[in-house]
Amino acid sequence: MFSASQSSRAQFLDKARQAREERRELKERERAAVQLQALVRRFLCRCRLQREIRREVEEFFGTNECGSSKRSALSVFRIARKLLFVFNPKEDKERFEKLCRCILNSMDVENEPKVWYVSLALSKDLTLLWIKQIKDILWFCCEFLKQLKPDILQDSKLVNLHLTMLVTFTDTSTWKILRGKGETLRPAMNHICANIMGHLNQKGFYSVLQILLTNGLARSRPSLSKGSLTAIFSLALRPVVAAQFSDNLLRSFLIHVMSVPAIMTHLATLTPERLAVIESHDLFRKFILFLSRESQCRDVCVCLEGSHTLCLLGNLVFLGSLNDQVLEEETAHFVGVLIHMLSYCQKYVSQKKSNLTHWHPVLGWFSQTVDYGLNESMPLLTRQLQHLWGVHMIRILFNDVLSKKLLENQEIAQLPAQPISPQNSLPMKNLFKRAFQKSASVRNILKPVGGKRVDSAEVQKVCSICVLYQTTLTTLTQIRLQILTGLTYLDDLLPKLWAFICELGPQGGLKLFLECLNNDTEESKRLLAMLMLFCDCSRHLITILDDIEVYEEQISFKLEELVTISSFLNSFVFKMIWDGIVENARGETLELFHSVHGWLMVLYERDCRRRFAPEDHWLRKDLKPSVLFQELDKDKKRAQLLLQYIPHVIPHKNRVLLFRNMVTKEKEKLGLVETSSASPHVTHITIRRSRMLEDGYEQLRQLSQNAMKGVIRVKFVNDLGVDEAGIDQDGVFKEFLEEIIKKVFDPALNLFKTTSGDERLYPSPTSYIHENYLQLFEFVGKMLGKAVYEGIVVDVPFASFFLSQLLGHHHSVFYSSVDELPSLDSEFYKNLTSIKRYDGDISDLGLTLSYDEDVMGQLVCHELVPGGKTIPVTNENKISYIHLMAHFRMHTQIKSQTAALISGFRSIIKPEWIRMFSAPELQRLISGDNAEIDLEDLKKHTVYYGGFHGSHRVIIWLWDILANDFSPEERAMFLKFVTSCSRPPLLGFAYLKPPFSIRCVEVSDDQDTGDTLGSVLRGFFTIRKKEPGGRLPTSSTCFNLLKLPNYSKKSILREKLRYAISMNTGFELS
């Protein structure tokens, strides 16, 4: 019973709990239903109210449209209040536009104060409400301006509307209520305007203007009208002027307005009177002084990041070009600001592409995000920046340098000042034209003299300016050439900067700069930046000047000055390497080294091509070759760097010795030298004399690189396959090599052509008619390399431009095809340079960017650029045309042939071995010395056979005839007769392989069986079988052997020898 009562109690409790929950749930539903009904009713009520208000607004603006301008200000205020109460930018856009027009119309009504919307500001009850309303309306105008696109016609009209609203209610100048008696109210009204302006600033007014300006101006052609731009700039300037140019508002103006791409250029074009306003407020000076404080400049740069910092920089430079007086007075601050801004950008300029970099049209690879929306305006920005290296600004900034006189004759007129215009700020004319405006022949030669204190204000100022331009060069990487061209446009800047450098320090120049390298002070860095800028600019100038401008017109530098400068550079680079500075150089020091070294090598290569410096000018007397060789053997870094960068400081003979040592060491390493314990591997080849080239090509081209460098023995067979007598001990191979080279370089074969004029060899552009012509060129390269490798001189005169390519100079950024063109075709070079000097309109000549050539009877048109035959040559692109033409003739036409030959040559001769030679020196390495034949040296290293000896009368006669009866030309012919080359070996006849020998012969070559005891005795004692007077001397060039009959008279010897060498009888002709 007890258990039954317990269970019924539990059931009762469950039912009670369920009932409670149901009642609570019902209450919740009722409450939710009431809430939902309230929300719906409220929503419907709100919608109904909004509809009613919008209908009321529509009726207000719709009724009596023509008389709407007469509505009272109070009615406009009330309807505006209602509209703002329900305002939705998407739905109420058109109503808001009508409201704005209504308000503006009310402000234009004459003599009706109750209509003027601004009159409500005078109402005691409505003043605060009116101020709040106008603030809201103006901010909604700003919100709309952010979204509008000025390039769309409809949007441009709305831009004008909203800007007019802002202009009207942020300044009291157009308020009719203040005319006459109302003037007393102006201070109060100005205060209201300042209040409105402050409110807008707090909300982000400048950001709105920046967006609008960028949308309208960051393009190739501005889409903002003159009126819109004037309004925007006036609005931007009002808070700044009202706040009396406070730092806070100057900062906002710089960040949001002055950073808009090329805004100053657009102002100058569309509304120049705004620039007059800037000048009247002295804003440029205020900007510079504000940014001259490092913390503020850094703050502005960080806010803007790289792309927009560059835009601000461009606008400041443009303003500077228009404000000479401020620029002169604030040069130090202006330069400092620009350096700081460029340095900020430079931190993010990268040398290469990566996942963290972005491409910028002016800065190159950039490790900050790039605003690609600015790309369209980059040409305008570049044009602004060009003022920095334009003639006008250079004259102002470098005034201390340019004001110095370099002329002895004070009556010589100075160059007339260039008129100030963007066109004249860039070098649009040829540099050579200005050479005739002044005389360079009366100038003092500038040499280091010293005497100027480096801590003086003048030196510090010039150093700062040089740092500015050097920073510009390293930051604006994509327009570097433009900058260099601008800096070299004034003929007298670089010589005067050199004169300035010469005066620095107690002794002048070299010692001071070497000391700076060891001092890590700010002053030292600035001085080195000056030297670096001088080197970069001078190198660029000499690179773009042709030989006439350098040697004859002597533009900028006299030749004597180039000698002095090159001596300074040579010493400076040598000291940097030899004192161990380059070994550990990083950053700025390494850049300085490359800059100075680049300028030095441009001068050296120019001197190699056409001398301006005296003999031994480039050598270092304080460098002993023996010391250098010892250090090279020990792998000392400084010796290796010296050989890599400035091998010309070592005498040529020592470099040739070094080259031969390198070859010998490699031969020993490869086991190609005969030793007591081992013999080198020998490659045997069989050659038919009638098919020497074909057989040589087939048998040698398959050989490995090491086999080509090794010993090659040649066996000649005649057409019947019978072996020729004789064993090759290098002599027969030498003959084979000489014959091969003579055949392949014969222009008749058309593998090579000769230049017009001095008839030097280069690959023929039409050599492609040969089957496998590229393999043939590679084979030729190997044969030429083998000759140099073995020290066999071959009489093959190459064109200078081709030797430069063999050395790899054409890959240098300083290489100029035009400079090398005379070595190919001097007449063609004259014709091209006459185009450069043509004063009229070059398009009148009817030229195109193409080259027409007669190829085997057919006229072939080569386009220098894609579509070149349709692109006319004009005054703007004629310099490019000249360089393209020179490059085509010397490189493009023979590119594949040259590459194949160089590949073959380098398979034998390592590029680093010959890098220590100039083009003329490489020619001497291939073909021997072009100096006078040293007969004493030849006599000293001559071997005699067949009974001849040094005291034999025939031998005495021979040396006497060569010394006293033969001309230098005949002596060269004699050497060619016996060795196949008219030039002596570079290191003297001790290095002639095999050594020169003279043998006494009794019979003709076809009967000659060699020396016998009888023939030797007869030769020694001058006993003759019969008088040899009818026979000629002969030679075996493969053994460098002269076969000389035992003549009875000196006159017969002279006559026969002269005849033999002049007829080039040579091998096996008697």
mmCIF file of C-alpha atoms in Angstrom, residues 141 343 400 485 600 651 710 720:
data_model
loop_
_atom_site.group_PDB
_atom_site.id
_atom_site.type_symbol
_atom_site.label_atom_id
_atom_site.label_comp_id
_atom_site.label_asym_id
_atom_site.label_seq_id
_atom_site.Cartn_x
_atom_site.Cartn_y
_atom_site.Cartn_z
ATOM 1 C CA CYS A 141 28.660 65.261 -50.161
ATOM 2 C CA SER A 343 66.948 56.797 -49.052
ATOM 3 C CA ASP A 400 79.492 76.912 -56.319
ATOM 4 C CA THR A 485 72.517 61.968 -69.568
ATOM 5 C CA LEU A 600 89.004 53.496 -65.548
ATOM 6 C CA PRO A 651 103.923 44.921 -68.321
ATOM 7 C CA GLY A 710 97.572 17.110 -76.222
ATOM 8 C CA LEU A 720 97.997 7.850 -104.263
#
